[in-house]
Amino acid sequence: MYMMFMISMIIILISLITMMLASILSKKSFYDREKNSPFECGFDPKCSARIPFSLHFFLIAIIFLIFDVEIALLLPIIIIMKFSNMLIWLSTSMFFLLILLIGLYHEWNQGALEWTN
């Protein structure tokens, strides 16, 4: 018990020393207004540095991410087919595909998949 306590204390001590050294070494010693500006060229910005992005592009990216995860969930179904009961496998996979198709139809019906309005 004493040995585990000593090992954990050594690990915590090494972690703290590493974090403190990283904090000390990462400090910038030279602060300049032009260098801290959002543009690297040094000119004063004429407008906001935060450019608004397209919300529609963001929604399409989220939909792609969701369907990408669903594809990753579909791949093991093929491997499981050899080891499971065919009736249970078929009903489960068809139910899963039905949910995916209903979601795709809903997104298509709402117009979320159209790039232009």
PDB file of N, CA and C in Angstrom, residues 17-116:
ATOM      1  N   ILE A  17       5.564  19.165 -12.265  1.00  0.00           N
ATOM      2  CA  ILE A  17       6.799  19.807 -12.725  1.00  0.00           C
ATOM      3  C   ILE A  17       6.741  20.032 -14.233  1.00  0.00           C
ATOM      4  N   THR A  18       6.255  19.045 -14.967  1.00  0.00           N
ATOM      5  CA  THR A  18       6.140  19.182 -16.425  1.00  0.00           C
ATOM      6  C   THR A  18       5.164  20.291 -16.802  1.00  0.00           C
ATOM      7  N   MET A  19       4.036  20.379 -16.119  1.00  0.00           N
ATOM      8  CA  MET A  19       3.065  21.436 -16.422  1.00  0.00           C
ATOM      9  C   MET A  19       3.614  22.814 -16.077  1.00  0.00           C
ATOM     10  N   MET A  20       4.324  22.923 -14.974  1.00  0.00           N
ATOM     11  CA  MET A  20       4.882  24.213 -14.591  1.00  0.00           C
ATOM     12  C   MET A  20       5.968  24.648 -15.570  1.00  0.00           C
ATOM     13  N   LEU A  21       6.820  23.727 -16.000  1.00  0.00           N
ATOM     14  CA  LEU A  21       7.847  24.065 -16.983  1.00  0.00           C
ATOM     15  C   LEU A  21       7.231  24.472 -18.310  1.00  0.00           C
ATOM     16  N   ALA A  22       6.201  23.772 -18.736  1.00  0.00           N
ATOM     17  CA  ALA A  22       5.526  24.137 -19.988  1.00  0.00           C
ATOM     18  C   ALA A  22       4.889  25.506 -19.885  1.00  0.00           C
ATOM     19  N   SER A  23       4.312  25.829 -18.740  1.00  0.00           N
ATOM     20  CA  SER A  23       3.698  27.139 -18.544  1.00  0.00           C
ATOM     21  C   SER A  23       4.738  28.251 -18.543  1.00  0.00           C
ATOM     22  N   ILE A  24       5.867  27.998 -17.923  1.00  0.00           N
ATOM     23  CA  ILE A  24       6.919  29.023 -17.857  1.00  0.00           C
ATOM     24  C   ILE A  24       7.562  29.236 -19.225  1.00  0.00           C
ATOM     25  N   LEU A  25       7.832  28.150 -19.939  1.00  0.00           N
ATOM     26  CA  LEU A  25       8.525  28.254 -21.216  1.00  0.00           C
ATOM     27  C   LEU A  25       7.625  28.747 -22.346  1.00  0.00           C
ATOM     28  N   SER A  26       6.333  28.640 -22.199  1.00  0.00           N
ATOM     29  CA  SER A  26       5.445  29.042 -23.287  1.00  0.00           C
ATOM     30  C   SER A  26       5.035  30.501 -23.218  1.00  0.00           C
ATOM     31  N   LYS A  27       5.447  31.220 -22.213  1.00  0.00           N
ATOM     32  CA  LYS A  27       5.102  32.631 -22.093  1.00  0.00           C
ATOM     33  C   LYS A  27       5.828  33.443 -23.156  1.00  0.00           C
ATOM     34  N   LYS A  28       5.115  34.378 -23.764  1.00  0.00           N
ATOM     35  CA  LYS A  28       5.738  35.270 -24.728  1.00  0.00           C
ATOM     36  C   LYS A  28       6.295  36.468 -23.968  1.00  0.00           C
ATOM     37  N   SER A  29       7.519  36.794 -24.238  1.00  0.00           N
ATOM     38  CA  SER A  29       8.144  37.904 -23.530  1.00  0.00           C
ATOM     39  C   SER A  29       7.996  39.220 -24.291  1.00  0.00           C
ATOM     40  N   PHE A  30       7.653  39.179 -25.574  1.00  0.00           N
ATOM     41  CA  PHE A  30       7.561  40.388 -26.387  1.00  0.00           C
ATOM     42  C   PHE A  30       6.123  40.559 -26.851  1.00  0.00           C
ATOM     43  N   TYR A  31       5.455  41.579 -26.329  1.00  0.00           N
ATOM     44  CA  TYR A  31       4.075  41.863 -26.717  1.00  0.00           C
ATOM     45  C   TYR A  31       4.059  43.107 -27.592  1.00  0.00           C
ATOM     46  N   ASP A  32       3.455  42.964 -28.748  1.00  0.00           N
ATOM     47  CA  ASP A  32       3.356  44.063 -29.683  1.00  0.00           C
ATOM     48  C   ASP A  32       1.920  44.134 -30.176  1.00  0.00           C
ATOM     49  N   ARG A  33       1.401  45.346 -30.340  1.00  0.00           N
ATOM     50  CA  ARG A  33       0.008  45.485 -30.740  1.00  0.00           C
ATOM     51  C   ARG A  33      -0.232  44.894 -32.133  1.00  0.00           C
ATOM     52  N   GLU A  34       0.703  45.104 -33.043  1.00  0.00           N
ATOM     53  CA  GLU A  34       0.535  44.562 -34.393  1.00  0.00           C
ATOM     54  C   GLU A  34       0.657  43.042 -34.399  1.00  0.00           C
ATOM     55  N   LYS A  35       1.534  42.525 -33.572  1.00  0.00           N
ATOM     56  CA  LYS A  35       1.692  41.072 -33.526  1.00  0.00           C
ATOM     57  C   LYS A  35       0.488  40.389 -32.894  1.00  0.00           C
ATOM     58  N   ASN A  36      -0.182  41.065 -31.976  1.00  0.00           N
ATOM     59  CA  ASN A  36      -1.353  40.492 -31.320  1.00  0.00           C
ATOM     60  C   ASN A  36      -2.636  40.700 -32.115  1.00  0.00           C
ATOM     61  N   SER A  37      -2.564  41.432 -33.221  1.00  0.00           N
ATOM     62  CA  SER A  37      -3.759  41.650 -34.037  1.00  0.00           C
ATOM     63  C   SER A  37      -4.096  40.353 -34.778  1.00  0.00           C
ATOM     64  N   PRO A  38      -5.346  40.199 -35.212  1.00  0.00           N
ATOM     65  CA  PRO A  38      -5.742  38.954 -35.862  1.00  0.00           C
ATOM     66  C   PRO A  38      -5.133  38.761 -37.244  1.00  0.00           C
ATOM     67  N   PHE A  39      -4.530  39.798 -37.837  1.00  0.00           N
ATOM     68  CA  PHE A  39      -3.906  39.676 -39.146  1.00  0.00           C
ATOM     69  C   PHE A  39      -2.401  39.650 -38.979  1.00  0.00           C
ATOM     70  N   GLU A  40      -1.729  38.804 -39.745  1.00  0.00           N
ATOM     71  CA  GLU A  40      -0.290  38.671 -39.592  1.00  0.00           C
ATOM     72  C   GLU A  40       0.480  39.760 -40.320  1.00  0.00           C
ATOM     73  N   CYS A  41      -0.174  40.480 -41.215  1.00  0.00           N
ATOM     74  CA  CYS A  41       0.551  41.458 -42.011  1.00  0.00           C
ATOM     75  C   CYS A  41       0.887  42.716 -41.219  1.00  0.00           C
ATOM     76  N   GLY A  42       0.218  42.954 -40.102  1.00  0.00           N
ATOM     77  CA  GLY A  42       0.526  44.104 -39.278  1.00  0.00           C
ATOM     78  C   GLY A  42      -0.368  45.293 -39.515  1.00  0.00           C
ATOM     79  N   PHE A  43      -1.231  45.269 -40.538  1.00  0.00           N
ATOM     80  CA  PHE A  43      -2.141  46.379 -40.794  1.00  0.00           C
ATOM     81  C   PHE A  43      -3.295  46.334 -39.804  1.00  0.00           C
ATOM     82  N   ASP A  44      -3.835  47.508 -39.508  1.00  0.00           N
ATOM     83  CA  ASP A  44      -5.013  47.581 -38.659  1.00  0.00           C
ATOM     84  C   ASP A  44      -6.220  47.043 -39.431  1.00  0.00           C
ATOM     85  N   PRO A  45      -7.021  46.202 -38.814  1.00  0.00           N
ATOM     86  CA  PRO A  45      -8.181  45.669 -39.531  1.00  0.00           C
ATOM     87  C   PRO A  45      -9.245  46.744 -39.751  1.00  0.00           C
ATOM     88  N   LYS A  46      -9.858  46.713 -40.934  1.00  0.00           N
ATOM     89  CA  LYS A  46     -10.903  47.678 -41.261  1.00  0.00           C
ATOM     90  C   LYS A  46     -12.272  47.211 -40.807  1.00  0.00           C
ATOM     91  N   CYS A  47     -12.430  45.912 -40.665  1.00  0.00           N
ATOM     92  CA  CYS A  47     -13.709  45.366 -40.218  1.00  0.00           C
ATOM     93  C   CYS A  47     -13.425  44.254 -39.205  1.00  0.00           C
ATOM     94  N   SER A  48     -14.451  43.564 -38.811  1.00  0.00           N
ATOM     95  CA  SER A  48     -14.317  42.518 -37.795  1.00  0.00           C
ATOM     96  C   SER A  48     -13.464  41.364 -38.314  1.00  0.00           C
ATOM     97  N   ALA A  49     -12.669  40.795 -37.443  1.00  0.00           N
ATOM     98  CA  ALA A  49     -11.820  39.679 -37.828  1.00  0.00           C
ATOM     99  C   ALA A  49     -12.603  38.379 -37.906  1.00  0.00           C
ATOM    100  N   ARG A  50     -13.751  38.343 -37.312  1.00  0.00           N
ATOM    101  CA  ARG A  50     -14.567  37.131 -37.325  1.00  0.00           C
ATOM    102  C   ARG A  50     -15.512  37.179 -38.520  1.00  0.00           C
ATOM    103  N   ILE A  51     -15.215  36.353 -39.499  1.00  0.00           N
ATOM    104  CA  ILE A  51     -16.038  36.295 -40.700  1.00  0.00           C
ATOM    105  C   ILE A  51     -17.174  35.305 -40.448  1.00  0.00           C
ATOM    106  N   PRO A  52     -18.426  35.723 -40.653  1.00  0.00           N
ATOM    107  CA  PRO A  52     -19.532  34.793 -40.419  1.00  0.00           C
ATOM    108  C   PRO A  52     -19.510  33.672 -41.445  1.00  0.00           C
ATOM    109  N   PHE A  53     -19.816  32.475 -41.009  1.00  0.00           N
ATOM    110  CA  PHE A  53     -19.831  31.332 -41.918  1.00  0.00           C
ATOM    111  C   PHE A  53     -21.268  30.942 -42.217  1.00  0.00           C
ATOM    112  N   SER A  54     -21.418  30.163 -43.253  1.00  0.00           N
ATOM    113  CA  SER A  54     -22.740  29.769 -43.712  1.00  0.00           C
ATOM    114  C   SER A  54     -23.337  28.731 -42.762  1.00  0.00           C
ATOM    115  N   LEU A  55     -24.496  29.032 -42.225  1.00  0.00           N
ATOM    116  CA  LEU A  55     -25.181  28.095 -41.344  1.00  0.00           C
ATOM    117  C   LEU A  55     -25.644  26.868 -42.122  1.00  0.00           C
ATOM    118  N   HIS A  56     -25.997  27.074 -43.377  1.00  0.00           N
ATOM    119  CA  HIS A  56     -26.439  25.945 -44.204  1.00  0.00           C
ATOM    120  C   HIS A  56     -25.293  24.954 -44.426  1.00  0.00           C
ATOM    121  N   PHE A  57     -24.087  25.465 -44.662  1.00  0.00           N
ATOM    122  CA  PHE A  57     -22.921  24.599 -44.808  1.00  0.00           C
ATOM    123  C   PHE A  57     -22.676  23.815 -43.521  1.00  0.00           C
ATOM    124  N   PHE A  58     -22.837  24.465 -42.373  1.00  0.00           N
ATOM    125  CA  PHE A  58     -22.663  23.797 -41.089  1.00  0.00           C
ATOM    126  C   PHE A  58     -23.683  22.667 -40.912  1.00  0.00           C
ATOM    127  N   LEU A  59     -24.941  22.912 -41.287  1.00  0.00           N
ATOM    128  CA  LEU A  59     -25.973  21.872 -41.165  1.00  0.00           C
ATOM    129  C   LEU A  59     -25.687  20.684 -42.067  1.00  0.00           C
ATOM    130  N   ILE A  60     -25.217  20.937 -43.283  1.00  0.00           N
ATOM    131  CA  ILE A  60     -24.877  19.834 -44.182  1.00  0.00           C
ATOM    132  C   ILE A  60     -23.692  19.051 -43.626  1.00  0.00           C
ATOM    133  N   ALA A  61     -22.736  19.728 -43.018  1.00  0.00           N
ATOM    134  CA  ALA A  61     -21.601  19.038 -42.407  1.00  0.00           C
ATOM    135  C   ALA A  61     -22.057  18.158 -41.248  1.00  0.00           C
ATOM    136  N   ILE A  62     -22.993  18.638 -40.448  1.00  0.00           N
ATOM    137  CA  ILE A  62     -23.524  17.836 -39.335  1.00  0.00           C
ATOM    138  C   ILE A  62     -24.283  16.627 -39.853  1.00  0.00           C
ATOM    139  N   ILE A  63     -25.080  16.812 -40.911  1.00  0.00           N
ATOM    140  CA  ILE A  63     -25.808  15.688 -41.504  1.00  0.00           C
ATOM    141  C   ILE A  63     -24.835  14.660 -42.051  1.00  0.00           C
ATOM    142  N   PHE A  64     -23.761  15.113 -42.712  1.00  0.00           N
ATOM    143  CA  PHE A  64     -22.743  14.188 -43.205  1.00  0.00           C
ATOM    144  C   PHE A  64     -22.117  13.413 -42.054  1.00  0.00           C
ATOM    145  N   LEU A  65     -21.822  14.101 -40.961  1.00  0.00           N
ATOM    146  CA  LEU A  65     -21.221  13.436 -39.806  1.00  0.00           C
ATOM    147  C   LEU A  65     -22.146  12.371 -39.234  1.00  0.00           C
ATOM    148  N   ILE A  66     -23.436  12.680 -39.155  1.00  0.00           N
ATOM    149  CA  ILE A  66     -24.403  11.720 -38.630  1.00  0.00           C
ATOM    150  C   ILE A  66     -24.469  10.491 -39.528  1.00  0.00           C
ATOM    151  N   PHE A  67     -24.552  10.696 -40.837  1.00  0.00           N
ATOM    152  CA  PHE A  67     -24.621   9.547 -41.743  1.00  0.00           C
ATOM    153  C   PHE A  67     -23.309   8.781 -41.794  1.00  0.00           C
ATOM    154  N   ASP A  68     -22.204   9.452 -41.574  1.00  0.00           N
ATOM    155  CA  ASP A  68     -20.922   8.761 -41.514  1.00  0.00           C
ATOM    156  C   ASP A  68     -20.871   7.828 -40.305  1.00  0.00           C
ATOM    157  N   VAL A  69     -21.372   8.273 -39.176  1.00  0.00           N
ATOM    158  CA  VAL A  69     -21.424   7.419 -37.982  1.00  0.00           C
ATOM    159  C   VAL A  69     -22.390   6.252 -38.215  1.00  0.00           C
ATOM    160  N   GLU A  70     -23.474   6.509 -38.913  1.00  0.00           N
ATOM    161  CA  GLU A  70     -24.432   5.434 -39.191  1.00  0.00           C
ATOM    162  C   GLU A  70     -23.823   4.377 -40.110  1.00  0.00           C
ATOM    163  N   ILE A  71     -23.008   4.781 -41.048  1.00  0.00           N
ATOM    164  CA  ILE A  71     -22.307   3.812 -41.897  1.00  0.00           C
ATOM    165  C   ILE A  71     -21.357   2.974 -41.049  1.00  0.00           C
ATOM    166  N   ALA A  72     -20.691   3.608 -40.102  1.00  0.00           N
ATOM    167  CA  ALA A  72     -19.796   2.864 -39.209  1.00  0.00           C
ATOM    168  C   ALA A  72     -20.580   1.876 -38.350  1.00  0.00           C
ATOM    169  N   LEU A  73     -21.840   2.171 -38.062  1.00  0.00           N
ATOM    170  CA  LEU A  73     -22.669   1.231 -37.313  1.00  0.00           C
ATOM    171  C   LEU A  73     -23.212   0.119 -38.210  1.00  0.00           C
ATOM    172  N   LEU A  74     -23.331   0.379 -39.500  1.00  0.00           N
ATOM    173  CA  LEU A  74     -23.843  -0.637 -40.420  1.00  0.00           C
ATOM    174  C   LEU A  74     -22.802  -1.701 -40.759  1.00  0.00           C
ATOM    175  N   LEU A  75     -21.548  -1.354 -40.777  1.00  0.00           N
ATOM    176  CA  LEU A  75     -20.517  -2.309 -41.179  1.00  0.00           C
ATOM    177  C   LEU A  75     -20.436  -3.550 -40.291  1.00  0.00           C
ATOM    178  N   PRO A  76     -20.523  -3.444 -38.971  1.00  0.00           N
ATOM    179  CA  PRO A  76     -20.464  -4.664 -38.159  1.00  0.00           C
ATOM    180  C   PRO A  76     -21.678  -5.581 -38.319  1.00  0.00           C
ATOM    181  N   ILE A  77     -22.775  -5.061 -38.848  1.00  0.00           N
ATOM    182  CA  ILE A  77     -23.961  -5.902 -39.037  1.00  0.00           C
ATOM    183  C   ILE A  77     -23.655  -7.046 -39.999  1.00  0.00           C
ATOM    184  N   ILE A  78     -22.848  -6.781 -41.005  1.00  0.00           N
ATOM    185  CA  ILE A  78     -22.489  -7.816 -41.976  1.00  0.00           C
ATOM    186  C   ILE A  78     -21.639  -8.899 -41.316  1.00  0.00           C
ATOM    187  N   ILE A  79     -20.743  -8.521 -40.438  1.00  0.00           N
ATOM    188  CA  ILE A  79     -19.881  -9.492 -39.764  1.00  0.00           C
ATOM    189  C   ILE A  79     -20.686 -10.330 -38.773  1.00  0.00           C
ATOM    190  N   ILE A  80     -21.642  -9.714 -38.113  1.00  0.00           N
ATOM    191  CA  ILE A  80     -22.450 -10.404 -37.100  1.00  0.00           C
ATOM    192  C   ILE A  80     -23.386 -11.430 -37.738  1.00  0.00           C
ATOM    193  N   MET A  81     -23.662 -11.278 -39.020  1.00  0.00           N
ATOM    194  CA  MET A  81     -24.620 -12.150 -39.700  1.00  0.00           C
ATOM    195  C   MET A  81     -24.261 -13.626 -39.550  1.00  0.00           C
ATOM    196  N   LYS A  82     -22.976 -13.957 -39.576  1.00  0.00           N
ATOM    197  CA  LYS A  82     -22.562 -15.358 -39.486  1.00  0.00           C
ATOM    198  C   LYS A  82     -22.833 -15.972 -38.108  1.00  0.00           C
ATOM    199  N   PHE A  83     -22.827 -15.148 -37.078  1.00  0.00           N
ATOM    200  CA  PHE A  83     -22.884 -15.659 -35.718  1.00  0.00           C
ATOM    201  C   PHE A  83     -24.241 -15.532 -35.042  1.00  0.00           C
ATOM    202  N   SER A  84     -25.241 -15.007 -35.716  1.00  0.00           N
ATOM    203  CA  SER A  84     -26.513 -14.772 -35.051  1.00  0.00           C
ATOM    204  C   SER A  84     -27.651 -15.486 -35.773  1.00  0.00           C
ATOM    205  N   ASN A  85     -28.790 -15.477 -35.107  1.00  0.00           N
ATOM    206  CA  ASN A  85     -30.005 -16.057 -35.670  1.00  0.00           C
ATOM    207  C   ASN A  85     -30.442 -15.182 -36.849  1.00  0.00           C
ATOM    208  N   MET A  86     -30.783 -15.815 -37.984  1.00  0.00           N
ATOM    209  CA  MET A  86     -31.108 -15.060 -39.184  1.00  0.00           C
ATOM    210  C   MET A  86     -32.354 -14.200 -39.020  1.00  0.00           C
ATOM    211  N   LEU A  87     -33.358 -14.687 -38.333  1.00  0.00           N
ATOM    212  CA  LEU A  87     -34.596 -13.930 -38.166  1.00  0.00           C
ATOM    213  C   LEU A  87     -34.350 -12.690 -37.305  1.00  0.00           C
ATOM    214  N   ILE A  88     -33.616 -12.844 -36.227  1.00  0.00           N
ATOM    215  CA  ILE A  88     -33.317 -11.705 -35.367  1.00  0.00           C
ATOM    216  C   ILE A  88     -32.405 -10.722 -36.091  1.00  0.00           C
ATOM    217  N   TRP A  89     -31.410 -11.244 -36.808  1.00  0.00           N
ATOM    218  CA  TRP A  89     -30.492 -10.380 -37.547  1.00  0.00           C
ATOM    219  C   TRP A  89     -31.236  -9.585 -38.611  1.00  0.00           C
ATOM    220  N   LEU A  90     -32.117 -10.255 -39.349  1.00  0.00           N
ATOM    221  CA  LEU A  90     -32.858  -9.596 -40.418  1.00  0.00           C
ATOM    222  C   LEU A  90     -33.807  -8.533 -39.871  1.00  0.00           C
ATOM    223  N   SER A  91     -34.510  -8.864 -38.793  1.00  0.00           N
ATOM    224  CA  SER A  91     -35.442  -7.878 -38.230  1.00  0.00           C
ATOM    225  C   SER A  91     -34.697  -6.673 -37.651  1.00  0.00           C
ATOM    226  N   THR A  92     -33.592  -6.909 -36.988  1.00  0.00           N
ATOM    227  CA  THR A  92     -32.823  -5.802 -36.409  1.00  0.00           C
ATOM    228  C   THR A  92     -32.230  -4.916 -37.493  1.00  0.00           C
ATOM    229  N   SER A  93     -31.627  -5.528 -38.505  1.00  0.00           N
ATOM    230  CA  SER A  93     -31.006  -4.727 -39.563  1.00  0.00           C
ATOM    231  C   SER A  93     -32.058  -3.981 -40.379  1.00  0.00           C
ATOM    232  N   MET A  94     -33.191  -4.600 -40.644  1.00  0.00           N
ATOM    233  CA  MET A  94     -34.249  -3.906 -41.385  1.00  0.00           C
ATOM    234  C   MET A  94     -34.835  -2.744 -40.563  1.00  0.00           C
ATOM    235  N   PHE A  95     -34.975  -2.942 -39.268  1.00  0.00           N
ATOM    236  CA  PHE A  95     -35.465  -1.867 -38.397  1.00  0.00           C
ATOM    237  C   PHE A  95     -34.484  -0.698 -38.392  1.00  0.00           C
ATOM    238  N   PHE A  96     -33.197  -0.999 -38.313  1.00  0.00           N
ATOM    239  CA  PHE A  96     -32.168   0.037 -38.324  1.00  0.00           C
ATOM    240  C   PHE A  96     -32.159   0.780 -39.652  1.00  0.00           C
ATOM    241  N   LEU A  97     -32.233   0.048 -40.759  1.00  0.00           N
ATOM    242  CA  LEU A  97     -32.266   0.684 -42.074  1.00  0.00           C
ATOM    243  C   LEU A  97     -33.537   1.503 -42.277  1.00  0.00           C
ATOM    244  N   LEU A  98     -34.649   1.029 -41.727  1.00  0.00           N
ATOM    245  CA  LEU A  98     -35.898   1.782 -41.821  1.00  0.00           C
ATOM    246  C   LEU A  98     -35.789   3.109 -41.081  1.00  0.00           C
ATOM    247  N   ILE A  99     -35.173   3.102 -39.911  1.00  0.00           N
ATOM    248  CA  ILE A  99     -34.972   4.351 -39.164  1.00  0.00           C
ATOM    249  C   ILE A  99     -34.081   5.307 -39.958  1.00  0.00           C
ATOM    250  N   LEU A 100     -33.018   4.773 -40.594  1.00  0.00           N
ATOM    251  CA  LEU A 100     -32.140   5.618 -41.396  1.00  0.00           C
ATOM    252  C   LEU A 100     -32.875   6.206 -42.598  1.00  0.00           C
ATOM    253  N   LEU A 101     -33.681   5.397 -43.263  1.00  0.00           N
ATOM    254  CA  LEU A 101     -34.413   5.886 -44.426  1.00  0.00           C
ATOM    255  C   LEU A 101     -35.473   6.917 -44.043  1.00  0.00           C
ATOM    256  N   ILE A 102     -36.127   6.718 -42.906  1.00  0.00           N
ATOM    257  CA  ILE A 102     -37.104   7.710 -42.443  1.00  0.00           C
ATOM    258  C   ILE A 102     -36.399   9.031 -42.114  1.00  0.00           C
ATOM    259  N   GLY A 103     -35.228   8.959 -41.489  1.00  0.00           N
ATOM    260  CA  GLY A 103     -34.457  10.173 -41.205  1.00  0.00           C
ATOM    261  C   GLY A 103     -34.004  10.873 -42.473  1.00  0.00           C
ATOM    262  N   LEU A 104     -33.569  10.098 -43.475  1.00  0.00           N
ATOM    263  CA  LEU A 104     -33.162  10.676 -44.748  1.00  0.00           C
ATOM    264  C   LEU A 104     -34.343  11.336 -45.449  1.00  0.00           C
ATOM    265  N   TYR A 105     -35.497  10.685 -45.434  1.00  0.00           N
ATOM    266  CA  TYR A 105     -36.690  11.260 -46.046  1.00  0.00           C
ATOM    267  C   TYR A 105     -37.100  12.548 -45.335  1.00  0.00           C
ATOM    268  N   HIS A 106     -37.013  12.555 -44.017  1.00  0.00           N
ATOM    269  CA  HIS A 106     -37.375  13.756 -43.256  1.00  0.00           C
ATOM    270  C   HIS A 106     -36.447  14.921 -43.600  1.00  0.00           C
ATOM    271  N   GLU A 107     -35.129  14.660 -43.671  1.00  0.00           N
ATOM    272  CA  GLU A 107     -34.185  15.721 -44.010  1.00  0.00           C
ATOM    273  C   GLU A 107     -34.397  16.194 -45.442  1.00  0.00           C
ATOM    274  N   TRP A 108     -34.692  15.286 -46.338  1.00  0.00           N
ATOM    275  CA  TRP A 108     -34.943  15.647 -47.725  1.00  0.00           C
ATOM    276  C   TRP A 108     -36.229  16.470 -47.823  1.00  0.00           C
ATOM    277  N   ASN A 109     -37.258  16.062 -47.084  1.00  0.00           N
ATOM    278  CA  ASN A 109     -38.544  16.751 -47.104  1.00  0.00           C
ATOM    279  C   ASN A 109     -38.432  18.153 -46.506  1.00  0.00           C
ATOM    280  N   GLN A 110     -37.594  18.342 -45.496  1.00  0.00           N
ATOM    281  CA  GLN A 110     -37.417  19.654 -44.865  1.00  0.00           C
ATOM    282  C   GLN A 110     -36.531  20.575 -45.701  1.00  0.00           C
ATOM    283  N   GLY A 111     -35.852  20.022 -46.691  1.00  0.00           N
ATOM    284  CA  GLY A 111     -34.993  20.833 -47.547  1.00  0.00           C
ATOM    285  C   GLY A 111     -33.590  21.024 -46.991  1.00  0.00           C
ATOM    286  N   ALA A 112     -33.192  20.209 -46.059  1.00  0.00           N
ATOM    287  CA  ALA A 112     -31.870  20.359 -45.446  1.00  0.00           C
ATOM    288  C   ALA A 112     -30.757  19.881 -46.383  1.00  0.00           C
ATOM    289  N   LEU A 113     -31.073  19.048 -47.365  1.00  0.00           N
ATOM    290  CA  LEU A 113     -30.058  18.522 -48.255  1.00  0.00           C
ATOM    291  C   LEU A 113     -29.851  19.370 -49.500  1.00  0.00           C
ATOM    292  N   GLU A 114     -30.665  20.388 -49.697  1.00  0.00           N
ATOM    293  CA  GLU A 114     -30.511  21.251 -50.861  1.00  0.00           C
ATOM    294  C   GLU A 114     -29.466  22.324 -50.559  1.00  0.00           C
ATOM    295  N   TRP A 115     -28.508  22.477 -51.461  1.00  0.00           N
ATOM    296  CA  TRP A 115     -27.430  23.414 -51.232  1.00  0.00           C
ATOM    297  C   TRP A 115     -27.913  24.857 -51.394  1.00  0.00           C
ATOM    298  N   THR A 116     -28.728  25.116 -52.404  1.00  0.00           N
ATOM    299  CA  THR A 116     -29.243  26.475 -52.612  1.00  0.00           C
ATOM    300  C   THR A 116     -30.718  26.518 -52.299  1.00  0.00           C
TER     301      THR A 116
END
